Coordinates of C-alpha atoms and ligand atoms in Angstrom, one line a residue:
M159 CA 59.3 101.7 96.5
P160 CA 62.0 102.8 94.1
T161 CA 63.3 99.8 92.2
L162 CA 66.5 99.3 90.2
R163 CA 66.2 100.0 86.5
A164 CA 69.8 99.8 85.4
L165 CA 73.5 99.7 86.3
K166 CA 76.3 101.1 84.2
A167 CA 79.8 100.5 85.2
R168 CA 83.2 101.8 84.0
Q169 CA 86.9 101.9 84.7
V170 CA 88.2 105.1 86.2
L171 CA 91.3 106.0 88.0
D172 CA 92.1 106.4 91.6
S173 CA 94.5 108.8 93.4
R174 CA 97.5 106.6 92.3
G175 CA 96.5 106.7 88.9
R176 CA 95.2 103.0 89.1
P177 CA 92.2 101.8 87.5
T178 CA 89.2 101.2 89.7
V179 CA 85.6 100.5 89.3
E180 CA 82.8 103.2 89.2
V181 CA 79.1 102.2 89.1
D182 CA 76.1 104.2 88.2
A183 CA 72.7 102.8 89.6
I184 CA 69.6 104.2 88.0
A185 CA 66.2 104.0 89.8
D186 CA 62.9 103.3 88.0
G187 CA 62.0 107.0 88.4
G188 CA 65.3 108.3 86.9
A189 CA 67.1 109.0 90.2
R190 CA 70.8 108.2 90.0
G191 CA 73.5 107.0 92.5
R192 CA 77.2 106.8 91.8
A193 CA 80.1 105.3 93.8
I194 CA 83.7 104.5 93.1
V195 CA 85.7 101.7 94.8
P196 CA 88.9 102.6 96.8
S197 CA 92.0 100.5 96.8
G198 CA 94.6 99.7 99.4
A199 CA 98.5 99.3 99.1
S200 CA 99.3 97.7 102.5
T201 CA 96.6 95.3 102.2
G202 CA 95.8 92.4 104.7
R203 CA 96.1 88.7 103.4
H204 CA 92.5 88.1 104.4
E205 CA 90.9 91.0 102.4
A206 CA 88.2 90.2 99.9
L207 CA 89.6 89.9 96.4
E208 CA 90.1 93.0 94.2
L209 CA 89.8 91.7 90.7
R210 CA 92.4 92.9 88.5
D211 CA 92.8 92.0 84.7
G212 CA 96.4 90.9 84.9
D213 CA 97.2 91.9 81.3
P214 CA 100.6 93.4 81.6
S215 CA 100.1 95.3 78.3
R216 CA 97.4 97.4 79.8
Y217 CA 97.7 99.6 83.0
A218 CA 100.6 97.1 84.0
G219 CA 98.0 94.4 84.6
L220 CA 96.0 96.6 87.0
G221 CA 93.0 97.2 84.8
V222 CA 89.5 96.3 86.1
T223 CA 87.7 95.6 82.9
K224 CA 86.8 92.0 84.0
A225 CA 85.1 93.4 87.1
V226 CA 83.3 96.0 85.1
A227 CA 82.1 93.4 82.6
N228 CA 80.8 91.2 85.5
I229 CA 78.6 94.0 86.5
G230 CA 77.1 94.3 83.1
A231 CA 76.8 90.6 82.2
T232 CA 76.1 88.8 85.5
I233 CA 75.1 91.4 88.3
A234 CA 72.7 93.7 86.3
P235 CA 70.5 91.2 84.9
A236 CA 70.2 89.4 88.1
I237 CA 69.2 92.4 90.4
R238 CA 67.3 94.5 88.0
G239 CA 63.9 95.4 89.5
M240 CA 64.9 94.8 93.1
D241 CA 63.7 97.2 95.8
L242 CA 66.6 99.8 96.2
D243 CA 65.5 100.4 99.9
D244 CA 66.1 96.8 100.6
Q245 CA 70.1 97.0 100.7
A246 CA 70.2 93.7 102.6
A247 CA 68.4 91.8 99.9
I248 CA 70.4 93.4 97.2
D249 CA 73.7 92.5 99.0
A250 CA 72.5 89.0 99.7
A251 CA 71.9 88.7 96.0
L252 CA 75.4 89.8 95.2
L253 CA 76.9 87.2 97.6
A254 CA 74.8 84.5 96.2
L255 CA 75.9 85.5 92.5
D256 CA 79.5 85.5 93.5
G257 CA 79.4 82.3 95.5
T258 CA 82.9 82.4 96.8
A259 CA 84.2 83.2 100.3
N260 CA 86.6 85.9 99.2
K261 CA 84.5 87.3 96.3
S262 CA 87.0 86.2 93.7
R263 CA 84.5 85.1 91.0
L264 CA 83.0 88.5 90.4
G265 CA 85.4 90.5 92.3
A266 CA 84.8 92.5 95.6
N267 CA 85.5 95.7 93.6
A268 CA 82.6 94.8 91.3
L269 CA 80.2 93.9 94.3
L270 CA 81.2 97.0 96.4
G271 CA 80.7 99.4 93.4
V272 CA 77.2 98.1 93.0
S273 CA 76.3 97.9 96.7
M274 CA 77.4 101.6 97.4
A275 CA 75.9 102.7 94.1
V276 CA 72.6 101.2 95.0
A277 CA 72.5 103.0 98.4
H278 CA 73.2 106.3 96.8
A279 CA 70.4 105.7 94.3
A280 CA 67.9 104.8 97.1
A281 CA 68.8 108.0 98.9
A282 CA 68.6 110.0 95.7
A283 CA 65.2 108.5 94.8
R284 CA 63.8 109.6 98.2
G285 CA 65.6 113.0 97.8
E286 CA 67.4 112.5 101.0
E287 CA 71.0 112.6 101.9
L288 CA 72.9 109.5 102.0
F289 CA 74.0 109.8 105.6
A290 CA 70.2 109.8 106.4
H291 CA 69.6 106.6 104.4
V292 CA 72.6 105.0 106.0
N293 CA 71.3 106.0 109.3
R294 CA 67.9 104.1 108.6
L295 CA 69.9 101.0 107.7
W296 CA 72.0 101.4 110.9
K297 CA 69.0 101.8 113.1
A298 CA 67.5 98.6 111.7
K299 CA 70.9 96.8 112.1
A300 CA 71.4 98.1 115.7
A301 CA 67.7 97.3 116.8
G302 CA 68.8 94.6 119.1
L303 CA 72.0 96.2 120.6
D304 CA 72.2 97.8 123.9
P305 CA 70.5 101.2 124.2
S306 CA 73.9 102.8 124.9
V307 CA 75.1 102.0 121.4
P308 CA 74.9 105.4 119.4
R309 CA 72.1 105.5 116.8
E310 CA 71.5 109.0 115.7
P311 CA 73.7 110.6 113.1
T312 CA 76.9 112.0 114.7
M313 CA 79.9 113.7 113.4
P314 CA 83.0 111.6 114.0
L315 CA 86.2 112.5 115.6
P316 CA 89.0 112.5 112.9
M317 CA 92.5 110.7 113.3
V318 CA 94.5 112.5 110.8
N319 CA 97.7 111.5 109.1
M320 CA 100.6 114.0 109.8
I321 CA 103.6 111.9 108.9
S322 CA 103.6 109.0 106.5
G323 CA 105.9 106.1 106.2
G324 CA 106.0 102.4 105.3
L325 CA 104.4 101.3 102.0
H326 CA 102.8 104.7 101.6
A327 CA 106.0 106.8 101.5
G328 CA 108.9 104.6 100.1
R329 CA 109.6 103.1 103.4
N330 CA 111.4 106.1 104.9
L331 CA 110.1 105.1 108.2
D332 CA 108.8 101.7 109.5
L333 CA 105.6 103.2 111.1
Q334 CA 103.0 103.7 108.4
D335 CA 101.1 106.6 109.8
V336 CA 101.7 109.0 112.6
L337 CA 98.3 110.6 113.2
F338 CA 96.9 113.5 115.3
I339 CA 93.8 113.5 117.0
P340 CA 92.1 116.9 118.0
T341 CA 90.8 115.7 121.3
G342 CA 90.1 119.2 122.5
A343 CA 87.6 120.1 119.8
D344 CA 83.9 120.5 120.6
G345 CA 82.6 120.2 117.1
Y346 CA 83.7 118.9 113.6
S347 CA 84.5 122.0 111.9
Q348 CA 86.5 123.2 114.9
A349 CA 88.3 119.9 114.8
L350 CA 89.1 120.4 111.2
E351 CA 90.6 123.9 111.8
T352 CA 92.8 122.6 114.5
I353 CA 93.9 119.7 112.2
V354 CA 94.9 122.2 109.5
A355 CA 96.9 124.3 111.8
M356 CA 98.7 121.1 113.1
Y357 CA 99.4 120.1 109.4
R358 CA 101.1 123.4 108.8
A359 CA 102.9 123.3 112.2
V360 CA 104.3 119.9 111.5
G361 CA 105.5 121.2 108.3
D362 CA 107.4 124.1 110.0
V363 CA 108.9 121.9 112.5
L364 CA 110.2 119.6 109.8
R365 CA 111.6 122.5 107.9
K366 CA 113.2 123.9 110.9
M367 CA 115.0 120.5 111.4
G368 CA 116.1 120.5 107.8
A369 CA 114.0 117.8 106.9
E370 CA 111.8 117.4 103.8
A371 CA 108.4 118.9 104.1
N372 CA 107.3 119.2 100.6
L373 CA 106.8 115.7 99.6
V374 CA 103.8 113.9 100.8
G375 CA 102.8 110.2 101.0
D376 CA 99.9 108.5 99.4
E377 CA 97.6 109.7 102.0
G378 CA 98.9 113.4 102.1
G379 CA 101.0 113.0 105.2
Y380 CA 104.5 114.4 105.1
G381 CA 107.1 111.9 103.9
P382 CA 110.3 113.1 105.4
R383 CA 113.4 110.8 106.0
L384 CA 114.0 111.0 109.7
G385 CA 116.7 109.2 111.8
D386 CA 114.0 106.9 113.4
D387 CA 110.3 106.3 114.2
E388 CA 110.5 108.1 117.4
Q389 CA 111.7 111.3 115.9
A390 CA 108.3 111.4 114.0
L391 CA 106.5 111.4 117.5
K392 CA 108.8 114.1 118.6
V393 CA 107.9 116.3 115.6
V394 CA 104.1 115.8 116.2
V395 CA 104.4 116.7 119.9
G396 CA 106.6 119.8 118.9
A397 CA 103.8 120.7 116.5
M398 CA 101.0 120.4 119.2
L399 CA 103.2 122.8 121.5
A400 CA 103.6 125.3 118.6
C401 CA 99.8 125.3 118.1
G402 CA 99.2 126.0 121.8
L403 CA 97.8 122.6 122.5
T404 CA 98.7 120.6 125.5
P405 CA 99.8 117.2 124.5
G406 CA 97.7 114.4 126.1
V407 CA 95.1 116.9 127.0
D408 CA 93.8 118.5 123.9
G409 CA 95.8 116.8 121.3
H410 CA 96.7 113.1 121.1
I411 CA 98.8 110.9 118.8
A412 CA 97.5 107.8 117.0
L413 CA 99.8 105.3 115.2
D414 CA 99.2 103.0 112.5
V415 CA 102.3 100.6 112.8
A416 CA 101.0 98.5 109.9
S417 CA 103.4 95.8 111.4
T418 CA 102.2 93.1 109.1
H419 CA 104.2 94.6 106.3
F420 CA 107.6 94.2 108.3
H421 CA 106.8 90.9 110.0
D422 CA 108.5 87.9 108.8
P423 CA 105.9 84.8 109.2
A424 CA 108.6 82.3 108.7
T425 CA 110.5 83.5 111.8
G426 CA 107.7 85.1 113.6
T427 CA 109.9 88.2 113.9
Y428 CA 109.4 92.0 113.2
K429 CA 112.4 93.6 111.3
L430 CA 112.5 97.3 111.7
S431 CA 115.0 99.3 109.6
N432 CA 116.5 101.2 112.7
V433 CA 116.7 98.2 115.0
P434 CA 119.7 96.0 114.4
R435 CA 118.1 92.7 115.3
P436 CA 114.7 91.2 114.4
M437 CA 112.3 91.7 117.3
D438 CA 109.7 89.1 118.6
A439 CA 106.2 90.1 119.6
G440 CA 107.2 90.6 123.1
A441 CA 109.9 93.1 122.1
M442 CA 107.4 94.8 119.8
V443 CA 104.9 95.1 122.7
D444 CA 107.8 96.5 125.0
M445 CA 108.7 99.1 122.4
L446 CA 105.2 100.3 121.9
A447 CA 104.5 100.4 125.7
G448 CA 107.6 102.5 126.1
W449 CA 106.3 104.9 123.5
V450 CA 102.8 105.0 125.2
D451 CA 104.8 105.8 128.4
R452 CA 106.7 108.7 126.7
Y453 CA 104.2 110.4 124.3
P454 CA 100.6 111.3 124.4
I455 CA 99.5 108.1 122.2
I456 CA 96.0 107.1 122.7
S457 CA 95.5 104.7 119.7
I458 CA 97.6 102.0 118.0
E459 CA 96.5 100.3 114.9
D460 CA 98.0 97.0 113.8
G461 CA 100.8 97.1 116.6
V462 CA 101.4 93.4 115.7
A463 CA 100.9 91.5 112.5
E464 CA 97.6 90.1 111.0
D465 CA 98.0 86.5 112.1
D466 CA 100.0 87.1 115.3
W467 CA 97.0 86.2 117.6
E468 CA 99.4 85.6 120.4
G469 CA 101.1 88.9 119.9
W470 CA 97.9 90.6 119.8
K471 CA 96.6 89.0 123.1
S472 CA 99.7 90.2 124.9
L473 CA 99.5 93.7 123.4
T474 CA 95.9 93.9 124.4
A475 CA 96.6 92.6 128.0
R476 CA 99.4 95.1 128.3
L477 CA 97.9 98.3 127.0
G478 CA 94.1 97.6 126.2
D479 CA 92.9 99.5 129.3
R480 CA 94.6 102.8 128.4
V481 CA 95.0 102.7 124.7
Q482 CA 92.6 102.1 121.6
L483 CA 94.0 99.0 119.9
I484 CA 92.7 98.8 116.4
G485 CA 92.7 95.7 114.2
D486 CA 93.1 96.7 110.5
D487 CA 95.0 93.8 108.7
L488 CA 94.0 91.6 111.7
F489 CA 90.1 91.9 111.4
V490 CA 89.8 93.0 107.6
T491 CA 86.3 94.3 108.4
Q492 CA 85.1 90.7 108.4
T493 CA 82.8 89.3 111.2
A494 CA 84.4 85.9 111.6
R495 CA 87.8 87.5 112.4
I496 CA 86.4 90.2 114.8
E497 CA 84.4 87.5 116.6
R498 CA 87.8 85.6 117.1
G499 CA 89.3 88.9 118.3
I500 CA 86.4 89.4 120.8
A501 CA 86.5 85.9 122.1
S502 CA 90.4 85.8 122.6
G503 CA 91.0 89.2 123.9
A504 CA 92.9 90.5 120.8
A505 CA 92.3 94.3 120.2
N506 CA 89.6 96.6 121.5
A507 CA 88.8 98.5 118.2
V508 CA 88.0 97.7 114.6
L509 CA 89.0 99.5 111.5
I510 CA 86.1 99.6 109.1
K511 CA 87.0 99.6 105.3
V512 CA 84.1 99.0 102.9
N513 CA 86.3 97.2 100.3
Q514 CA 87.9 94.8 102.7
V515 CA 84.6 93.0 102.8
G516 CA 83.0 94.1 99.8
T517 CA 79.3 95.1 100.5
L518 CA 77.7 97.7 102.6
T519 CA 75.5 95.2 104.5
E520 CA 78.5 93.2 105.6
T521 CA 80.2 96.5 106.6
L522 CA 77.2 97.4 108.8
D523 CA 77.3 93.7 110.3
A524 CA 80.9 94.4 111.2
L525 CA 80.0 97.7 112.9
A526 CA 77.2 96.2 114.8
L527 CA 79.4 93.3 116.0
A528 CA 82.0 95.6 117.2
R529 CA 79.4 97.7 119.0
R530 CA 77.9 94.7 120.6
A531 CA 81.3 93.8 122.1
G532 CA 82.2 97.3 123.1
F533 CA 84.9 97.5 120.5
R534 CA 85.3 101.1 119.0
P535 CA 84.8 101.3 115.3
V536 CA 87.0 103.6 113.1
V537 CA 85.6 104.1 109.6
S538 CA 88.7 104.3 107.3
A539 CA 89.6 105.3 103.7
R540 CA 92.3 103.4 101.8
S541 CA 95.6 104.7 100.5
G542 CA 94.1 104.6 96.9
E543 CA 91.0 106.8 97.1
T544 CA 88.9 109.1 94.7
E545 CA 86.5 111.8 94.8
D546 CA 83.9 109.3 96.1
A547 CA 82.9 110.4 99.7
T548 CA 80.6 107.6 100.6
I549 CA 82.5 106.8 103.7
A550 CA 81.7 110.2 105.2
D551 CA 78.2 109.5 105.0
L552 CA 78.9 106.1 106.5
A553 CA 80.8 107.3 109.4
V554 CA 78.0 109.9 110.2
G555 CA 75.1 107.6 109.6
T556 CA 76.4 104.8 111.7
A557 CA 77.5 107.1 114.5
A558 CA 80.8 105.2 114.3
G559 CA 82.4 107.9 116.5
Q560 CA 85.9 108.1 114.6
I561 CA 87.1 108.4 111.0
K562 CA 90.4 108.0 109.3
I563 CA 90.9 109.5 106.0
G564 CA 94.4 110.6 105.6
S565 CA 95.8 114.1 105.7
V566 CA 94.4 117.6 104.8
A567 CA 96.1 117.4 101.6
R568 CA 95.3 115.6 98.2
S569 CA 91.7 116.2 97.1
E570 CA 90.7 112.6 97.4
R571 CA 91.1 113.2 101.1
L572 CA 89.5 116.7 101.2
A573 CA 86.4 115.3 99.3
K574 CA 85.6 113.4 102.5
Y575 CA 86.5 116.2 104.9
N576 CA 84.5 118.7 102.8
R577 CA 81.5 116.3 102.6
M578 CA 81.4 116.2 106.3
L579 CA 81.4 120.1 106.5
R580 CA 78.1 119.8 104.4
I581 CA 76.8 117.1 106.5
E582 CA 77.4 119.1 109.6
E583 CA 75.6 122.1 108.1
D584 CA 72.7 119.8 107.4
L585 CA 72.5 118.5 110.9
G586 CA 72.4 122.0 112.2
P587 CA 74.3 124.4 114.5
R588 CA 74.2 121.7 117.3
A589 CA 75.2 118.8 115.2
P590 CA 76.2 116.1 117.5
F591 CA 80.0 115.4 117.5
A592 CA 81.6 112.2 118.9
G593 CA 84.6 114.0 120.3
R594 CA 86.9 113.1 123.1
A595 CA 84.4 110.8 124.8
T596 CA 84.8 108.2 122.0
L597 CA 88.3 107.3 123.2
P598 CA 89.6 105.5 126.2
Ligands
PGA956 P1 95.9 100.9 102.8 O1 96.4 101.7 104.1 O2 94.8 101.5 102.3 O3 97.2 101.0 101.9 O4 95.8 99.4 103.2 C1 95.6 102.0 105.0 C2 95.8 101.6 106.4 O5 96.6 100.7 106.5 O6 94.9 101.7 107.3
ZN957 ZN1 96.2 100.2 108.8

């Protein structure tokens, strides 16, 4: 059994030039695993705490040297010598060391960096690919679940950012992401080719309209100033037609409304820049339902705000049988909140972001809980990313079915798409692909 010999942590920079935590885990035999922690911008209020230094004289207060120091001073001495294959025991030790509900003592960024690096080192010690190691963890976690829950490594269907707005693109639109799903694809690499064709076509449509198609948002989607949100939907439909796709048949739209970020909790209303009066949840649901009727939308994330449980229930009652309704800020990858959603009929899918919860084991718990309730999981990157591609292996190894990384621009995004090309090659010419069947 490989054991942990040492941890080495350092501060590196993410895709926005902000400091983040990188961890090397070294096995007794010398095998190494490395992981870098991602970071969000449109974060949910209930996420685990990302520990920042707060020293305004260095990196505008965003340094993570305290989190790095916690790894060296507190975490490394406590978990040294532990079995690297026992991810659950290591993660339990991390939680016990931190001791807080939101990981604020050591920092969720410290915990996650260690948790992921350990998994990489365990795989390296055995000379196997990370997705295969994650798959073993997933099979153990899924042991008691219904036999229909996917267990074998499976290439996910990507949902891909085409047009960015909200906090990721200077609030040019209220919608944060307008995404494309290549629902006609039979395999991952074929899906990727369609995605790239679509990305180019969206640029062409924008240029023809005289809109900006050179500036991209934090996730690589185009960041044009359009008249309103609905225009962004029309652009993506136009690009599908230009690519020879039939909207609603072999190409679909997904939205990340990220509505928490234009919701006013004091009045319970949503303030869209193009709608003259604030809207209540009912009006938001009406607007989204109208779009679903007029556009080939198959998935909506955070259609209402993170604590608007009543709004979530009416959104789900209205659209839940035809549209995937993903809770991101709502669930923050945490089982207690997902359980509340299951019990109350809020959402029917869960966005899975490793740093919202802070350890790999808790991420697997969230995936298993979602599967137990028939909620679709969508493994997701953050708007602040790096060359770390752990989530590609996570999505394949847990057969999650869907992945959301951003666009096919900016190398912190391509690191994951490219990693999946390599995994697909490993899985062989008949690599299982989740495809259209994973959606409603
Ligand atoms: P974030 O955005 O990483 O900035 O939170 C991603 C998302 O909202 O899905
Ligand atoms: Zn989101």
